[in-house]
Coordinates of C-alpha atoms and ligand atoms in Angstrom, one line a residue:
M1 CA 111.8 91.7 118.7
N2 CA 108.6 90.8 117.0
A3 CA 105.8 93.4 117.3
L4 CA 103.2 90.6 117.1
E5 CA 103.7 86.8 117.4
V6 CA 100.9 84.3 116.9
K7 CA 101.6 80.6 117.6
N8 CA 99.3 77.8 116.9
L9 CA 96.2 80.0 117.1
T10 CA 92.9 78.2 117.1
V11 CA 89.4 79.8 117.0
S12 CA 86.2 77.9 117.5
F13 CA 82.6 79.1 117.7
L14 CA 80.2 77.5 120.1
M15 CA 76.9 77.1 118.3
Y16 CA 73.5 75.6 119.0
D17 CA 73.1 72.3 117.1
K18 CA 69.8 70.5 117.9
G19 CA 67.5 72.2 120.5
I20 CA 69.7 73.3 123.4
K21 CA 72.6 71.1 122.4
K22 CA 75.8 73.0 121.5
K23 CA 78.6 72.1 119.1
S24 CA 82.0 73.6 118.6
L25 CA 82.9 74.7 115.0
Q26 CA 86.7 75.2 114.6
V27 CA 87.4 77.8 112.0
I28 CA 91.1 78.5 112.6
S29 CA 93.7 75.9 113.5
D30 CA 97.5 76.0 113.7
L31 CA 97.7 79.6 112.5
N32 CA 101.2 81.0 112.8
I33 CA 102.5 84.5 112.0
T34 CA 105.1 86.9 113.2
L35 CA 105.0 90.6 112.4
K36 CA 108.1 92.8 112.7
A37 CA 108.4 96.6 113.3
G38 CA 109.1 98.3 110.0
E39 CA 107.6 95.7 107.8
I40 CA 104.5 95.2 105.7
H41 CA 103.4 91.6 106.2
A42 CA 100.7 90.6 103.8
I43 CA 98.2 87.8 104.4
A44 CA 96.9 86.3 101.2
G45 CA 94.3 83.6 100.7
S46 CA 90.8 83.1 99.4
S47 CA 87.6 84.0 101.3
G48 CA 87.0 81.7 104.3
S49 CA 90.7 81.1 104.8
G50 CA 90.7 82.9 108.2
K51 CA 92.3 86.3 107.3
S52 CA 89.8 88.6 108.9
L53 CA 89.2 86.3 111.9
L54 CA 92.9 86.6 112.7
A55 CA 92.6 90.4 112.7
H56 CA 89.6 90.2 115.0
A57 CA 91.4 87.7 117.3
L58 CA 94.4 90.1 117.6
L59 CA 92.2 93.0 118.4
G60 CA 90.0 91.0 120.9
I61 CA 86.8 91.8 119.0
L62 CA 85.6 88.3 118.2
P63 CA 81.9 87.5 119.1
K64 CA 81.2 86.3 122.6
N65 CA 80.7 82.7 121.5
A66 CA 84.3 82.5 120.1
V67 CA 86.8 80.3 122.0
V68 CA 90.5 81.2 121.3
G69 CA 93.4 79.0 121.9
G70 CA 97.2 79.1 121.2
E71 CA 99.5 82.0 122.0
M72 CA 99.5 85.7 120.9
S73 CA 102.1 88.2 122.1
W74 CA 102.8 91.9 121.7
F75 CA 106.5 92.9 121.8
G76 CA 107.2 89.8 123.8
E77 CA 104.3 90.3 126.3
P78 CA 101.3 88.0 126.3
L79 CA 98.5 89.7 124.4
T80 CA 95.7 89.3 127.0
P81 CA 92.2 90.7 126.7
A82 CA 93.1 93.5 129.2
L83 CA 96.2 94.4 127.1
Q84 CA 94.1 94.3 123.9
K85 CA 91.6 96.7 125.4
K86 CA 94.4 99.1 126.4
L87 CA 96.1 99.0 123.0
R88 CA 93.0 99.0 120.7
G89 CA 92.4 102.2 118.8
N90 CA 95.7 103.8 119.7
Q91 CA 98.8 101.5 119.5
L92 CA 97.0 98.7 117.8
V93 CA 94.7 100.0 115.0
L94 CA 92.4 98.4 112.5
V95 CA 91.6 99.8 109.1
P96 CA 88.4 97.8 108.5
Q97 CA 87.0 96.4 105.3
S98 CA 83.8 98.3 105.4
V99 CA 83.3 102.1 105.3
N100 CA 80.3 101.5 107.6
Y101 CA 82.8 101.6 110.5
L102 CA 82.9 105.4 110.1
D103 CA 80.5 107.0 112.6
P104 CA 77.6 108.3 110.5
L105 CA 76.8 111.0 113.0
M106 CA 80.3 112.5 113.3
R107 CA 82.0 114.8 110.9
V108 CA 84.9 113.1 109.1
G109 CA 87.6 115.5 110.4
K110 CA 86.6 114.8 114.1
Q111 CA 86.9 111.1 113.4
I112 CA 90.5 111.5 112.3
C113 CA 91.7 113.8 115.0
K114 CA 90.3 116.2 117.5
D115 CA 92.8 118.8 116.4
K116 CA 91.4 120.3 113.2
T117 CA 94.8 121.3 111.7
T118 CA 96.1 117.7 112.1
A119 CA 92.9 116.3 110.7
V120 CA 93.1 118.5 107.6
E121 CA 96.8 117.8 107.1
T122 CA 96.2 114.0 107.3
L123 CA 93.3 114.2 104.9
K124 CA 95.4 116.1 102.4
K125 CA 97.9 113.2 102.3
Y126 CA 95.0 111.1 101.1
E127 CA 94.0 113.5 98.4
L128 CA 91.0 114.7 100.4
D129 CA 90.5 118.5 100.5
E130 CA 89.8 120.7 103.6
K131 CA 86.1 120.6 102.9
S132 CA 86.0 116.8 103.5
A133 CA 86.9 117.4 107.1
G134 CA 83.6 119.2 107.7
K135 CA 81.4 116.6 105.9
Y136 CA 79.5 113.6 107.3
P137 CA 80.5 110.1 105.9
F138 CA 77.3 109.9 103.8
E139 CA 78.4 113.1 101.9
L140 CA 81.6 111.4 100.7
S141 CA 81.8 109.0 97.7
G142 CA 82.7 105.4 98.4
G143 CA 86.3 105.9 97.4
M144 CA 86.6 109.1 99.5
A145 CA 85.1 107.3 102.6
R146 CA 87.7 104.5 102.1
R147 CA 90.5 107.0 102.0
A148 CA 89.1 108.7 105.1
L149 CA 89.2 105.3 106.9
V150 CA 92.8 104.8 106.0
A151 CA 93.5 108.4 107.2
T152 CA 92.0 107.6 110.6
A153 CA 94.7 104.9 111.1
A154 CA 97.5 107.2 109.8
A155 CA 96.6 110.0 112.2
T156 CA 97.3 107.8 115.3
N157 CA 100.8 106.9 116.5
A158 CA 100.0 103.2 116.1
R159 CA 102.8 100.7 116.5
V160 CA 100.8 98.1 114.6
I161 CA 98.2 98.7 111.9
I162 CA 96.0 95.9 110.7
A163 CA 94.6 96.9 107.2
D164 CA 91.8 94.5 106.2
E165 CA 91.4 94.8 102.4
P166 CA 92.1 98.6 102.4
T167 CA 92.0 99.2 98.7
P168 CA 88.8 97.7 97.1
G169 CA 86.7 100.5 95.6
L170 CA 89.7 102.8 95.0
S171 CA 90.9 103.6 91.5
P172 CA 94.3 102.0 90.7
A173 CA 96.1 105.3 91.2
L174 CA 94.4 105.9 94.6
A175 CA 95.1 102.3 95.7
E176 CA 98.8 102.8 94.8
S177 CA 98.7 106.0 96.8
A178 CA 97.1 104.4 99.8
M179 CA 99.7 101.6 99.7
A180 CA 102.5 104.1 99.4
R181 CA 101.3 105.7 102.6
F182 CA 101.3 102.3 104.4
R183 CA 104.8 101.8 103.1
A184 CA 105.8 105.2 104.5
L185 CA 104.3 104.3 107.9
A186 CA 106.2 101.0 107.9
D187 CA 109.4 102.8 106.9
D188 CA 108.8 105.1 109.9
G189 CA 108.8 102.0 112.2
A190 CA 105.2 100.9 112.3
A191 CA 104.3 97.2 111.7
I192 CA 101.6 96.7 109.0
L193 CA 99.5 93.6 108.7
L194 CA 98.0 93.8 105.3
I195 CA 95.1 91.5 104.6
T196 CA 94.3 91.2 100.9
H197 CA 93.0 89.1 98.1
D198 CA 95.3 91.1 95.7
I199 CA 98.6 89.2 95.6
D200 CA 99.9 91.6 92.9
L201 CA 99.4 94.6 95.3
A202 CA 101.1 92.5 98.1
L203 CA 104.0 91.7 95.9
R204 CA 104.7 95.4 95.1
Y205 CA 104.5 96.7 98.7
A206 CA 105.0 93.8 101.2
D207 CA 108.2 92.6 102.7
R208 CA 106.8 89.1 103.5
I209 CA 103.7 87.2 102.6
S210 CA 101.9 84.5 104.6
V211 CA 99.5 82.3 102.6
F212 CA 96.4 81.1 104.5
Y213 CA 94.3 78.1 103.5
A214 CA 91.3 76.7 105.3
G215 CA 92.2 78.5 108.6
T216 CA 95.8 77.5 108.6
T217 CA 99.1 79.3 107.6
V218 CA 100.5 77.1 104.9
E219 CA 103.6 79.2 104.0
T220 CA 105.4 82.4 105.0
A221 CA 107.9 83.7 102.4
A222 CA 109.8 86.8 101.5
A223 CA 107.7 88.7 98.9
S224 CA 110.6 88.2 96.5
D225 CA 110.0 84.5 96.6
F226 CA 106.8 85.0 94.6
R227 CA 109.0 85.9 91.5
A228 CA 109.3 82.3 90.6
E229 CA 107.3 79.1 91.3
E230 CA 110.4 77.1 92.3
L231 CA 111.3 79.7 95.1
L232 CA 108.0 78.9 96.8
R233 CA 107.6 75.9 99.2
H234 CA 103.9 74.9 99.5
P235 CA 101.9 73.3 96.7
Y236 CA 99.0 75.8 97.4
S237 CA 101.4 78.9 97.2
K238 CA 102.7 77.5 93.9
A239 CA 99.1 77.0 92.7
L240 CA 98.4 80.7 93.6
W241 CA 101.5 81.7 91.7
R242 CA 100.4 79.7 88.6
A243 CA 96.9 81.3 88.8
M244 CA 98.3 84.8 88.4
P245 CA 97.6 86.3 84.9
Q246 CA 101.2 87.3 84.4
N247 CA 102.3 83.7 85.1
K248 CA 100.3 80.8 83.7
F249 CA 96.8 82.0 84.5
E250 CA 96.1 78.4 85.4
P251 CA 93.1 77.8 87.8
T252 CA 93.5 75.3 90.6
T253 CA 91.0 72.5 90.5
G254 CA 88.8 71.7 93.6
T255 CA 87.6 74.0 96.4
Q256 CA 88.8 74.9 99.9
P257 CA 87.2 72.6 102.5
Y258 CA 84.6 74.2 104.8
A259 CA 85.2 74.6 108.5
G260 CA 83.6 71.6 110.2
A261 CA 84.5 69.4 107.2
L262 CA 88.3 69.6 107.4
P263 CA 90.3 66.4 106.9
S264 CA 92.3 65.1 109.9
G265 CA 95.5 65.2 107.9
C266 CA 96.8 68.0 105.6
V267 CA 94.1 70.6 104.8
F268 CA 95.3 70.8 101.2
A269 CA 95.5 67.0 100.6
E270 CA 92.3 66.7 98.5
R271 CA 93.7 69.1 95.9
C272 CA 97.4 68.2 96.1
S273 CA 99.0 66.2 93.3
L274 CA 102.0 65.5 95.6
R275 CA 100.1 63.8 98.5
T276 CA 101.4 60.5 99.9
D277 CA 100.2 58.4 102.8
A278 CA 102.3 60.6 105.1
C279 CA 99.9 63.5 104.4
N280 CA 97.1 61.7 106.3
V281 CA 98.8 63.2 109.4
R282 CA 98.5 67.0 109.8
P283 CA 102.0 68.5 109.0
T284 CA 103.5 71.1 111.4
F285 CA 104.9 74.6 110.5
R286 CA 108.6 74.4 110.0
T287 CA 111.5 76.4 108.6
V288 CA 112.6 75.6 105.0
R289 CA 115.0 77.8 103.0
E290 CA 114.5 80.9 105.3
G291 CA 110.8 80.7 105.0
E292 CA 108.2 78.6 106.9
V293 CA 105.9 76.0 105.5
C294 CA 103.3 73.5 106.6
C295 CA 103.9 70.5 104.3
H296 CA 105.6 67.1 104.8
H297 CA 107.3 67.2 101.5
A298 CA 108.5 70.8 101.0
D299 CA 112.2 71.2 100.6
Ligands
SF4_1 S1 101.5 67.7 103.2 FE1 101.1 66.4 101.5 S2 99.1 66.9 100.8 FE2 99.8 68.5 102.1 S3 100.6 70.0 100.7 FE3 102.3 68.8 101.4 S4 102.5 67.2 99.8 FE4 100.5 68.1 99.6

């Protein structure tokens, strides 16, 4: 059974337009993802592709003017606002992007676990010594605070951990070490949703990767499919592959369309060399070669 399942998720924000008139700005459309227990599922995509909004929608912490549509489920049960509230912070945990999420007025150890021994043991796994437990967040360096954030998630018995860009600011060795901890948590049965810009990191640690573009899932593939361009299905995933330094280091021309200015057909059409008249109609997410893709012409 899937730990989390998201089907055709939409997120819009109601905003004031002119005077008291309101307009709706859709920022996520047709977003699909499944997360299994025991796996690291990475979400890759550029800024503005909807990665962090998905995390906030799953946790039920979007701003009040957000309107959410589509289906989200938790181990087969509808993920309602009441269930989100019950799970949040214990079974469903966020490792946020910013270290500002640490409480500035509480010692680090207390934020990890009320039991001091457990807190110290957990911190040690992240190369933080016993003294760190007694410090306030402002007394830690940026890298130490980030490791403390990851440790707060590791100290829970979470069934699902959403890690939103957990490694920026860490040295390569510490980033590897943090990812190895996530891998160990997944191997112990947790489901990890890893939101990242760093495809290289995702390739080394994730089991599957979903590629987001302009608020839509364009492809979900096994991480091993990123070994070769021809194993991928969507033209944007292939463009990401070609842009990687170890591949062709070839930039993709054009820019991702803004929310509010999305085409009615395929969101990637403007940059796609394979587009045909059929692409004027929005493609649906479908299974192709044991992966999933949102493209009329993928095979
Ligand atoms: S649907 Fe058409 S425009 Fe969109 S990615 Fe596929 S081929 Fe390109």
